[in-house]
Amino acid sequence: MSITFDFSGRTALVTGAAQGIGHAIATMFHDAGAQVAVVDRDPVALRAAWDGKERVFAHAVDVTDSSAVSAAVDAVVAETGSLDIVVNNAGITRDTVVWKMSDDQWQAVIDVHLKGTFAMTRAVVPHMRAAGFGRIVNVTSYTGLHGTIGQSNYAAAKGGIIAFTKTVAKETARFGITVNAISPNAATPMVLAVGQERLAEMTATVPVGRFADPSEMATAVGYLAADESAYVTGVVLPVDGGLAM
């Protein structure tokens, strides 16, 4: 990658950091010199991905648990001295058409994506306000803008994140905090799990003809998290190979 960032002296927290886009984003921040707090609800996967790396602070946290999220944020600030950048990436799917969807399938997706983004943002904003600086990047989806059959829960959650992003951007701009989102389209374990036939169908809809590598999402997040993006807030940046056109 020819684009490089310098996040020396910054602390970045990434949720869903054990694999996929979250792991790629956390790796980008680590390679760019930041202290990185990696958060995931799977402690085994988190250890496998991050054990032994310097400047990494791992916390096994379910982002739907507001108390656990607040405790983790306080712990990260105590460990590192600051919390400058947060990426709300944690996500799950529970796909089925709406007339077959259970209450549990609906609520699980809403809770991880939407409540998790809210809980983490609520916990970090006071620290960022006190510092006079903050970068929050939320991960939304094409589905949150356009809908996808079998994903009414996911669409509702991701659409909610878009509205949440714009609202919190307005609330926090005067404190030196920017709040933006990316709408990714990458070959993550969640995407690859659909099977080869469905994956081929999905790929055919992408104008550039491929799914991105997760590292390409990290580059976009790096820009939104940089000091130089101070005048960019409330934006939903499609990083999707033209899918949303």
Backbone as a ProteinNet text record, in pm:
[ID]
protein_1_A
[PRIMARY]
MSITFDFSGRTALVTGAAQGIGHAIATMFHDAGAQVAVVDRDPVALRAAWDGKERVFAHAVDVTDSSAVSAAVDAVVAETGSLDIVVNNAGITRDTVVWKMSDDQWQAVIDVHLKGTFAMTRAVVPHMRAAGFGRIVNVTSYTGLHGTIGQSNYAAAKGGIIAFTKTVAKETARFGITVNAISPNAATPMVLAVGQERLAEMTATVPVGRFADPSEMATAVGYLAADESAYVTGVVLPVDGGLAM
[TERTIARY]
83.9	0	87.6	63.2	146	95.4	-32.5	-85.9	-46.5	16.4	58.1	5.3	-15.9	-63.6	31.8	30.1	108.3	12.5	-15.7	-100.9	-21.2	107.6	190.9	133.6	126.8	73.3	-76.5	-143.9	-288.8	-324.7	-442.6	-499.2	-626.4	-633.4	-750.8	-815	-945.4	-1022	-1106.9	-1101.7	-1176.9	-1258.2	-1389	-1472.3	-1481.3	-1508.8	-1510.1	-1373.4	-1270	-1132.6	-1062.7	-1134	-1068.7	-1052.9	-1133.5	-1126.9	-1184.5	-1172	-1238	-1196.5	-1294.8	-1269.1	-1212.1	-1265.8	-1216.5	-1070.2	-1031	-889.3	-802.2	-847.3	-770.3	-755.6	-862.5	-857.2	-762.9	-776	-687.6	-541.7	-517.5	-380.9	-325.6	-408.1	-364.8	-322.9	-404.3	-369	-240.2	-226	-106	17.5	7.3	120.9	155.5	56.9	79.5	123.6	154.4	216.2	124.8	-5.6	-98.9	-92.8	-136	-175.2	-315.3	-338.5	-464.3	-535.1	-658.9	-745.6	-833.7	-819	-896.1	-1006.3	-1128.9	-1245.8	-1321.2	-1356.8	-1435.7	-1502.2	-1616.5	-1683.4	-1626.3	-1541.3	-1481.8	-1339.8	-1317	-1183	-1080.2	-1123.4	-1030.3	-979.6	-1071.5	-1032	-948.5	-980.7	-906.3	-761.8	-744.4	-608	-531.7	-596.8	-530.5	-483.2	-560.7	-527.6	-424.2	-420.5	-344.8	-244.1	-241.1	-147	-2.2	72.2	215.1	251.6	153.1	183.8	195.7	298.6	318	215.4	188.7	94.3	-48.8	-81.3	-217	-276.9	-399.9	-471.5	-603	-611.4	-726.5	-831.1	-956.6	-1067.9	-1180.2	-1212	-1323.8	-1452.4	-1530	-1648.8	-1761.5	-1879.9	-2001.8	-2053.8	-2056.1	-2090.9	-2237	-2319.3	-2458	-2471.5	-2363.7	-2362.7	-2306.2	-2394.6	-2352	-2252.6	-2275.4	-2184.4	-2045.5	-2039.2	-1910.1	-1838.3	-1913.3	-1853.7	-1792.9	-1867.6	-1816.7	-1692.2	-1694.1	-1578.2	-1456.5	-1477.1	-1366	-1306.9	-1392.9	-1344.9	-1261.6	-1311.5	-1236.1	-1102.3	-1102.1	-978.4	-878.3	-924.8	-835	-772.2	-852.7	-799.5	-695.4	-722.8	-625.9	-497.5	-509.6	-393.3	-307.8	-372.4	-301.2	-287.8	-372.1	-367.1	-459.3	-522.2	-611.7	-699	-798.6	-877.3	-920.8	-850.8	-864.4	-953.7	-953.3	-1020.8	-1100.9	-1224.6	-1307.1	-1371.3	-1363	-1427.8	-1530.4	-1656.9	-1766.8	-1792.8	-1734.5	-1737.9	-1810.4	-1825.3	-1881	-2016.8	-2035.4	-2162.1	-2188.7	-2318	-2361.3	-2475.1	-2510.8	-2631.1	-2716.3	-2845.4	-2942.7	-3048.5	-3014.4	-3093	-3213.1	-3324.5	-3442.7	-3545.6	-3642.7	-3745.6	-3829.7	-3891.3	-3952.6	-4063.2	-4138.4	-4248.7	-4201.7	-4074	-4017.5	-3923.5	-3899.5	-3801.1	-3858.1	-3781.2	-3823.3	-3786.3	-3846.6	-3809.1	-3660.7	-3610.6	-3470.1	-3377.9	-3412.1	-3330.3	-3329.2	-3444.6	-3453.4	-3368.4	-3389.7	-3328.3	-3178.5	-3131.7	-2988.1	-2910.4	-2961.4	-2892	-2902.5	-3020.6	-3037.4	-2944.2	-2935.9	-2855.5	-2706.7	-2652.6	-2508.1	-2471.1	-2544.8	-2508.2	-2545.9	-2672.4	-2722.1	-2698.9	-2738.9	-2713.9	-2564.3	-2488.4	-2344.6	-2277.3	-2317.2	-2261.9	-2298.5	-2423.3	-2467	-2389.7	-2380.1	-2316.6	-2170.9	-2099.1	-1958.7	-1942.8	-2025.2	-2015.6	-2046.8	-2151.1	-2186.5	-2071.3	-2002.5	-1894	-1770	-1742.1	-1615.8	-1626.5	-1744.5	-1756.1	-1710.4	-1742.2	-1690.5	-1538.3	-1468.7	-1322.7	-1274.1	-1340.5	-1301.7	-1333.3	-1447	-1480.8	-1375.8	-1333.9	-1233.7	-1101.7	-1069.7	-943.8	-954.4	-1076.9	-1095.5	-1063	-1065	-1032.3	-1097.7	-1148.3	-1199.7	-1234	-1218.5	-1258.5	-1340.5	-1464.3	-1550.8	-1588.9	-1564.8	-1599.9	-1690.4	-1809.4	-1905.3	-1910.2	-1932.5	-1942.2	-2089.3	-2137.1	-2274.6	-2273	-2368.7	-2379.1	-2465.1	-2438.2	-2526.8	-2669.7	-2684.7	-2817.4	-2891.2	-2820.9	-2883.4	-2938	-2891.3	-2938.6	-3042.3	-3027.4	-3106.6	-3187.4	-3156.9	-3227.7	-3175.5	-3186.5	-3149.4	-3249.5	-3301.2	-3399.7	-3342.4	-3422.5	-3380.6	-3302.8	-3289.4	-3208.3	-3280.5	-3407.3	-3479.7	-3420.7	-3374.6	-3312.8	-3180.7	-3099.5	-2968.8	-2986.6	-3082.5	-3108.6	-3154	-3242.8	-3290.8	-3176.8	-3091	-2977.6	-2879.4	-2845.1	-2746.4	-2803.1	-2932.2	-2994.6	-2997.4	-3022.5	-3018.9	-2881.9	-2777.6	-2641	-2613.8	-2666.2	-2647.5	-2710.4	-2835	-2902.3	-2831.6	-2788.1	-2715.5	-2586.4	-2512.8	-2386.9	-2407.6	-2507.5	-2530.8	-2573.9	-2654.3	-2699.8	-2585.8	-2505.7	-2395.9	-2289.2	-2272.6	-2179.6	-2220.8	-2351.1	-2398.8	-2381.9	-2404.2	-2395.1	-2252.9	-2154.8	-2017.5	-1919.7	-1961.7	-1867.6	-1796.1	-1867.8	-1807.4	-1701.9	-1689.8	-1590.3	-1465.3	-1453.2	-1337.5	-1349.8	-1470.6	-1496.3	-1565.3	-1514.7	-1584.3	-1644.1	-1758.9	-1829.5	-1870.5	-1813.6	-1840	-1867	-1901	-1926.3	-1870.6	-1838.7	-1807.7	-1913.2	-1938.7	-2027.9	-1942.5	-1898.4	-1795.6	-1852.6	-1765.9	-1800.2	-1673.4	-1646.9	-1520.7	-1544.1	-1444.6	-1451.4	-1417.6	-1515.7	-1500.8	-1552.8	-1521.8	-1578.9	-1731.5	-1796	-1941.8	-1991	-1921.6	-1959.6	-1929.7	-1811.7	-1770.6	-1857.2	-1923.4	-2007.2	-2133.1	-2165	-2288.5	-2276.7	-2155	-2135.9	-2094.8	-2031.3	-1972.5	-2075.2	-2188	-2288.2	-2345.3	-2383.8	-2437.3	-2330.6	-2206.7	-2097.2	-2074.6	-2084.2	-2068.8	-2179.5	-2301.5	-2413.2	-2390	-2344.6	-2319.3	-2205.3	-2100.5	-1985.8	-2026.1	-2117.2	-2161.4	-2230.7	-2279	-2346.3	-2249.9	-2123.2	-2025.8	-1959.9	-1971.3	-1915.3	-1767.7	-1685.2	-1543.9	-1516.8	-1618.3	-1608.4	-1544.8	-1533.8	-1474.3	-1514.4	-1502.2	-1509.5	-1371.6	-1370.3	-1243.5	-1175.8	-1046	-974.6	-1006.2	-1022	-1052.2	-954.9	-831.3	-733.7	-773.1	-850.8	-896.5	-998.5	-1070.6	-1160.8	-1079.4	-971	-886.3	-828.8	-796.1	-741.6	-842.4	-968.4	-1072.4	-1090.8	-1088.3	-1100.2	-981.3	-863.1	-744.7	-760.1	-815.2	-838.1	-935.2	-1047.5	-1148.3	-1098.9	-1000.9	-947.3	-830	-777.6	-657.4	-685.9	-583.8	-596	-643.8	-598.7	-626.5	-772.9	-851.2	-992.9	-1082.9	-1027.9	-1101.8	-1225.3	-1230	-1344.5	-1443.3	-1425.4	-1515.4	-1592.4	-1722.2	-1803.7	-1945.9	-2010.8	-2146.8	-2155.7	-2044.1	-2038.2	-2051.8	-2123.6	-2124	-2046.4	-1928.5	-1838.4	-1855.8	-1908.9	-1917.2	-1778.3	-1739.9	-1612.9	-1654.1	-1718.2	-1794.4	-1779.9	-1674.7	-1653	-1762.5	-1834.4	-1940.3	-2077.3	-2089.6	-2214.8	-2332.2	-2309.3	-2418.6	-2457.4	-2393.1	-2424.6	-2565.7
-118.5	0	123.7	216.6	336	448.8	442.1	542.1	504.3	598.4	571	680.7	644.5	738	736.4	844.5	850.7	879.9	776.7	792.3	778.1	807.3	805.5	902	857.9	942.3	936.8	863.7	848	709	701.5	572.3	550	435.9	399.2	274.6	274	157.9	109	-21.9	-82	-198.4	-198.5	-311.4	-412.9	-537.1	-643.8	-662.6	-654	-646	-780.2	-890.9	-1021.3	-1072.6	-1021.1	-1070.4	-967	-995.4	-915.6	-770.8	-683.8	-541.1	-483.8	-526.5	-474.7	-505.3	-626.8	-664.6	-581.7	-560.8	-482	-337.5	-280.8	-142.6	-130.3	-222.1	-218.7	-236.5	-322.9	-344.3	-217.5	-147.4	-21.2	77.4	94.1	187.7	144.5	14.9	-35.5	-10.2	-39.8	-19.2	128.9	216.1	360.5	421.5	336.9	384.7	410.8	385.8	412.4	304.6	339.9	240.8	194.6	64	12.1	-73	-35.4	-117.1	-200.4	-330.9	-420.6	-484.3	-471.1	-516.7	-619.2	-729.4	-832.2	-917.5	-975.7	-1057.9	-1199.3	-1236.3	-1370.1	-1364.9	-1400.6	-1388.3	-1479.3	-1596.4	-1689.8	-1632	-1581.7	-1521.6	-1396.8	-1322	-1199.8	-1232.1	-1334.5	-1375.7	-1427.6	-1508.3	-1564.6	-1455.9	-1349.4	-1242.5	-1144.6	-1124.5	-1010.8	-1041.7	-1160	-1189.6	-1164.7	-1103	-1083.3	-956	-877.8	-754.3	-637.4	-557.2	-439.3	-332.2	-246.6	-135.1	-181	-303.3	-355.6	-390.6	-347.1	-369.5	-438.2	-565.9	-647.1	-652	-636.8	-642.3	-725.1	-836	-919.4	-859.4	-798.1	-724	-750.3	-773.7	-777.1	-633.8	-575.1	-433.3	-405.3	-510.4	-488.5	-467.8	-488.8	-472.5	-333.8	-239.4	-100.6	-84.3	-155.7	-145.1	-196.3	-308	-363.7	-270.5	-207.2	-111.5	5.8	62.4	175.6	137.8	18.5	-27.3	-45	-98.1	-117.6	15.6	112.9	245.4	307.7	300.6	355.1	283.2	151.7	74.6	115.3	136.5	176.6	312.7	405.8	537.9	525.8	439.5	418.7	354.6	262.2	190.9	278.5	361.6	431.9	581.8	636.8	780.3	863.9	802.4	879.6	783.9	840.1	763.7	861.6	857.9	960.7	919.4	790.3	740.4	616.6	609.8	491.4	450.1	322.6	266.2	163.3	193	102.3	9.3	-109	-203.8	-334.1	-367.9	-498.1	-521.3	-642.7	-671.7	-820.2	-853.2	-990.5	-987.3	-1102	-1115.1	-1230.8	-1217	-1322.2	-1313.8	-1362.3	-1334	-1427.2	-1366.8	-1438.5	-1333.8	-1374	-1278.4	-1238.8	-1122.9	-1062	-1147.8	-1221.1	-1299.2	-1426	-1458	-1572.4	-1529.8	-1401.4	-1352.5	-1356.1	-1410.8	-1416.1	-1286.2	-1266	-1152.1	-1156	-1275.4	-1288.1	-1252.8	-1295.5	-1262.7	-1111.9	-1050.5	-905.1	-833.7	-867.8	-792.8	-813.3	-933.6	-959.8	-868.7	-851.6	-767.6	-619.9	-576.4	-438	-407.2	-499.2	-474.1	-462.8	-555.5	-552.2	-428.8	-402.9	-291.4	-156	-140.1	-7.3	25.1	-65.8	-40.3	-38.4	-128.5	-131.4	-2.2	51.8	179.2	291.1	292.7	392.9	381.4	259.8	241.6	284.6	246.6	284.2	434.4	492.8	636.6	715.8	677.9	745.4	738.2	626.7	609.1	690.1	707.3	771.7	923	973.4	1117	1203.7	1171.1	1255.9	1266.2	1157.7	1161.1	1250	1239.1	1320.4	1467.8	1496.1	1635.1	1696.4	1621.2	1672.4	1702.2	1621	1637.5	1742.9	1776.4	1869.7	1809.2	1675.9	1606.2	1469.1	1429.2	1293.5	1260.9	1134	1083.3	956.6	958.2	841	800.4	674.9	622.1	501	506.3	397.1	319.8	190.8	106.9	79.4	129.5	106	12.5	25.5	-72	-18.9	-68.4	-48.2	-85.8	-192.1	-239.3	-135.7	-56.6	48.1	161.1	173.9	277.2	224.6	99.2	47.8	-77.5	-142.7	-265	-385.7	-501.9	-628.7	-734	-812.8	-914.4	-1008.2	-1033.9	-1122.3	-1055.4	-922.1	-851.5	-728.9	-741.9	-626.5	-580.9	-674	-638.4	-564.6	-618.6	-559.3	-421.4	-410	-282.7	-177.2	-217.2	-123.1	-76.2	-168.4	-133.3	-41.6	-75.4	4	139.3	142.7	271.4	358.2	296.4	368.9	425.6	350.5	399.4	523.4	527.3	645.7	768.6	755.7	867.3	905.1	804.2	827.1	903.1	863.2	928.2	1076.8	1110.3	1250.5	1332.5	1273	1344.3	1370.5	1267.5	1284.9	1377.5	1375.8	1470.5	1614	1641.8	1776.7	1810.5	1712.7	1736.5	1762.1	1702.2	1704.5	1790.1	1845.5	1916.9	2030.3	2099.8	2216	2176.5	2047.3	1999.7	1942.9	1960.5	1906.9	1759.4	1708.8	1567.7	1555.8	1469.3	1439.4	1299.8	1283.8	1155.5	1125.8	1020	982.1	832.4	786.7	644.2	601	473.6	414.9	309.7	293.1	188	92.3	-18.1	-102.4	-212.5	-270.4	-388.2	-471.3	-555.4	-628.1	-777.4	-854.6	-1001.1	-1042.8	-1031.2	-1068	-1210.2	-1271.4	-1403.8	-1405	-1295.4	-1287.4	-1294.7	-1226.4	-1227	-1362.2	-1415.8	-1541.1	-1658.7	-1643.7	-1752.3	-1776.2	-1686.5	-1703.5	-1816.1	-1862.8	-1969.4	-1914.9	-1999.4	-1955.9	-1906.2	-1975.2	-1935.2	-1796.9	-1776.6	-1646.4	-1539.5	-1574.2	-1478.4	-1431.4	-1522.2	-1485.2	-1389.4	-1415.9	-1326.7	-1187.6	-1183.7	-1055.8	-979.9	-1050.9	-987.5	-925	-988.4	-939.7	-803.8	-767.6	-638.4	-524.5	-556	-453.9	-398.4	-268.6	-213.3	-243.6	-245.4	-274.6	-423.9	-507	-649.5	-736.2	-684.5	-764.1	-707.3	-790.5	-741.8	-690.3	-592.3	-535.6	-627.2	-611.2	-666.5	-578.5	-636.8	-554.2	-439.2	-454.3	-346.4	-219.4	-235	-117.2	-37	-102.8	-30.8	46	-14	49	180.7	187.4	310.9	424.3	395.1	497.8	543.1	449	483.2	568.2	534.3	612.5	758.6	783.5	922.6	993.2	928	991.3	1010.5	929.9	939	1035.2	1081.8	1164.5	1305.9	1369.4	1509.2	1595.8	1562.8	1645.6	1641.5	1550.1	1541.2	1618.5	1717.2	1790.1	1861.3	1887.3	1959.4	1864.5	1736.6	1635.6	1571	1593.9	1529.8	1509.3	1404.6	1371.1	1305.6	1254.6	1197	1044.7	988.8	844.1	818.5	762	741.9	601.7	588	455.1	406.9	290.8	228.3	91.9	95.7	-20.8	-54.7	-0.7	-32.3	17	118	175.6	112.2	22.4	-49.6	43.5	152.3	241.1	343	341.9	440	420.5
0	0	0	-90.8	-101.3	-13	30	120.5	262.9	332.9	469.9	560.9	686	786.7	904.9	981.4	1104.6	1219.6	1298.8	1415.4	1545.2	1538.2	1658.8	1761.7	1886.2	1991.3	2006	1918.3	1924.9	1977.5	2037.4	2076.9	1997.1	1930.9	1851.5	1910.2	1918.9	1963.1	1846.7	1821	1710.9	1764.2	1738.8	1779.3	1665.2	1702.3	1602.2	1539.5	1624.2	1574.1	1560.2	1581.7	1575	1432.8	1340.2	1202.4	1106.3	978.1	875.6	871.3	846.7	833.2	962.2	1076.1	1203.2	1226	1193.4	1208.9	1115.1	992.1	896.5	942.7	996.2	1044.1	1163.1	1258.4	1375	1334.2	1237.3	1187.4	1124.6	1047	987	1093.6	1198.3	1305.1	1375.1	1400.7	1466.6	1381.7	1252.8	1162.4	1149.1	1173.9	1163.2	1295.4	1394.7	1517.5	1634.3	1619.2	1727.8	1835	1954.2	2053	2012.4	2014.8	1961.7	2066.3	2096.5	2181	2088.6	2096.1	2010.5	2095.5	2048.2	2122.5	2038.2	2100.3	2033.1	2140.4	2109.3	2210.1	2217.2	2122.2	2117.8	2171.2	2296.7	2354.8	2289	2242	2177.8	2046.8	1964.8	1836.8	1858.3	1962	1991.8	2029.2	2112.8	2149.4	2028.5	1946.1	1829	1733.5	1724	1629.9	1683.3	1817.4	1868.5	1977.7	2033.9	2141.5	2098.8	2187.2	2163.9	2091.5	2049.1	1976.1	2072.8	2054.1	2136.9	2100.9	2198.5	2182.4	2151.3	2186.9	2166.9	2302.4	2324.3	2450.3	2415.9	2447.7	2407.1	2517.9	2477.3	2571.6	2510	2573.5	2528.9	2584.7	2498.3	2540.4	2441.7	2494.6	2414.6	2407.6	2287.8	2276.2	2308.3	2322.3	2362.4	2512.9	2586.8	2731.9	2764.5	2789.8	2808.7	2922.9	3032.6	3147.1	3112.3	3038.2	2997.6	2900.9	2813.3	2719.2	2794.7	2887.8	2966.1	3044.7	3104.1	3180.7	3091.6	2971.8	2878.5	2834.7	2806.5	2766.5	2879	3000.8	3114.3	3130.7	3107.6	3119.6	3012.3	2892.1	2783	2812.7	2861.5	2895	3006.6	3103.1	3212.1	3160.7	3066.6	3012.7	2922.4	2842.3	2735	2758.7	2844.5	2871.1	2786	2685.6	2598.3	2518.2	2452.8	2356.4	2248.3	2136.7	2033.7	1917.6	1885.6	1765.5	1802.7	1758.4	1780.6	1649.1	1619.8	1500.9	1547.6	1525.5	1560.1	1442.4	1449.4	1338.3	1370.7	1497.9	1535.7	1469.3	1417.2	1350.4	1336.1	1321.4	1296.7	1195.4	1143.1	1061	1112.9	1094.1	1122.8	1013.4	893.3	773.9	756.8	723	675.3	633.5	551.1	509.8	630.6	622.4	739.5	801.6	718.1	775	845.8	832	903.3	1015.9	1028.2	1125.1	1266.7	1358.4	1498.6	1570.1	1686.2	1768.6	1803.6	1833.7	1870.8	1754.1	1632.5	1515.6	1490.9	1505.9	1488.7	1593.5	1718.9	1827.3	1834.9	1804.2	1810.9	1716.8	1595.8	1497.2	1534	1576.2	1619.2	1736.4	1830.9	1950.2	1919.7	1840.1	1812.6	1732	1625.6	1536.8	1596.6	1627.5	1663.6	1810.8	1900.3	2041.5	2071.1	2007.1	2029.3	1987.8	1872.8	1825.5	1921.6	1967	2064.5	2195.2	2249.8	2380	2377.4	2272.1	2262.1	2243.5	2158.9	2133.6	2259.9	2330.1	2455.3	2555	2559.9	2656.6	2620.7	2490.9	2452.9	2438.6	2409.1	2382.8	2500.3	2625.8	2734.4	2737.6	2708.3	2703.9	2588.8	2474.2	2358.9	2381.7	2443.7	2475.3	2566.7	2666	2759.9	2689.7	2588.8	2514.3	2404.7	2364.1	2253.5	2119.1	2112.5	1987.1	1988.5	1873.4	1860.6	1717.2	1685.4	1554.1	1577.7	1536.4	1544.9	1402.8	1370.7	1238.1	1259	1205.1	1215.4	1084.7	1095.1	975.3	947.7	835.2	793.4	672.7	581.5	473.3	360.2	240.6	125.5	162.2	238.5	276.7	360.2	437.2	516	432.1	309.4	217.6	119	76.9	-33.9	-1.3	111.1	146	70.9	133.1	70.9	117.6	25.4	60.2	166.7	269.5	377.4	487.2	479.8	579.2	635.1	666.7	720.7	853.3	935.8	1063.3	1041.5	953.7	922.2	857.2	765.1	698	797.5	889.7	989.9	1079.2	1119.2	1205	1133.1	1010.3	937.5	894.9	860.4	833	957.4	1072.3	1198.4	1228.2	1194.6	1216.7	1132.7	1011.4	926.8	993	1038.3	1104.1	1234.4	1308.3	1433.1	1406.2	1303	1266.9	1241.3	1162	1126.1	1248.2	1334.3	1453.1	1550.7	1579.5	1674.4	1615.7	1483.5	1420.5	1450.2	1444.3	1474.7	1622.1	1707.6	1851.5	1899.1	1833.2	1885.9	1806.9	1695.3	1607.7	1680.8	1767.4	1834.9	1937.5	1964	2060.6	1992.5	1862.5	1791.4	1758.1	1762	1733.8	1599	1513.3	1388.1	1396.7	1332.6	1332.1	1189	1134.3	996.1	987.8	869	848.2	713.5	703.4	573.3	541.7	413.7	364.6	281.8	342.3	279.5	190.7	113.2	33.1	18.5	118.3	123.2	141.8	104.4	115	257.9	345.2	485.4	506.8	621.4	650.3	642.7	683.6	677.6	533.9	443.1	301.3	238.1	264.2	201.2	245.6	359.4	411	328.8	235.5	157.2	54.9	25.7	-72.8	-207.7	-287.9	-413.7	-515.1	-525.1	-623.8	-592.7	-467.4	-428.1	-434.9	-399.7	-406.1	-549.4	-644.5	-785.7	-829.5	-785.2	-817.6	-760.2	-637.7	-572.4	-639.8	-677.2	-742.6	-875.8	-944.9	-1075.5	-1066.6	-948.8	-933.1	-902.1	-877.2	-839.1	-965.3	-993.2	-1116	-1138.6	-1033.2	-1054.4	-1067.5	-1047.2	-1076.3	-970.3	-848.5	-741.4	-607	-503.2	-367	-326.7	-239	-193.6	-93	-80.8	32.8	153.6	272.5	390.1	412.5	369.5	388.3	312.8	207	132.2	212.2	301	390.7	495	538.9	639.8	589.4	462.8	405.7	416.9	387.8	398	541.9	635	776.5	820.6	773.1	807.1	769	651.5	610.2	704.8	736.6	821.9	964.9	1006.1	1142	1154	1043.6	1044.8	1095.8	1147.2	1188.6	1072.3	952.6	834.9	790.8	847.1	807.6	903	971.9	1074.6	1020.6	890.4	832.1	764.7	787.9	730.7	844.2	849	952.9	902	953.6	912.2	776	726.4	591.4	597.7	500.6	479.3	350.6	364	250.4	193.8	72.3	11.6	-32.1	17.1	-23.9	-78.1	-196	-241.6	-389.6	-452.4	-593.7	-685.3	-643.8	-726.4	-706.5	-609.3	-588.2	-562.2	-491.6	-451.2	-557.2	-672.4	-776.5	-830.6
[MASK]
+++++++++++++++++++++++++++++++++++++++++++++++++++++++++++++++++++++++++++++++++++++++++++++++++++++++++++++++++++++++++++++++++++++++++++++++++++++++++++++++++++++++++++++++++++++++++++++++++++++++++++++++++++++++++++++++++++++++++++++++++++++

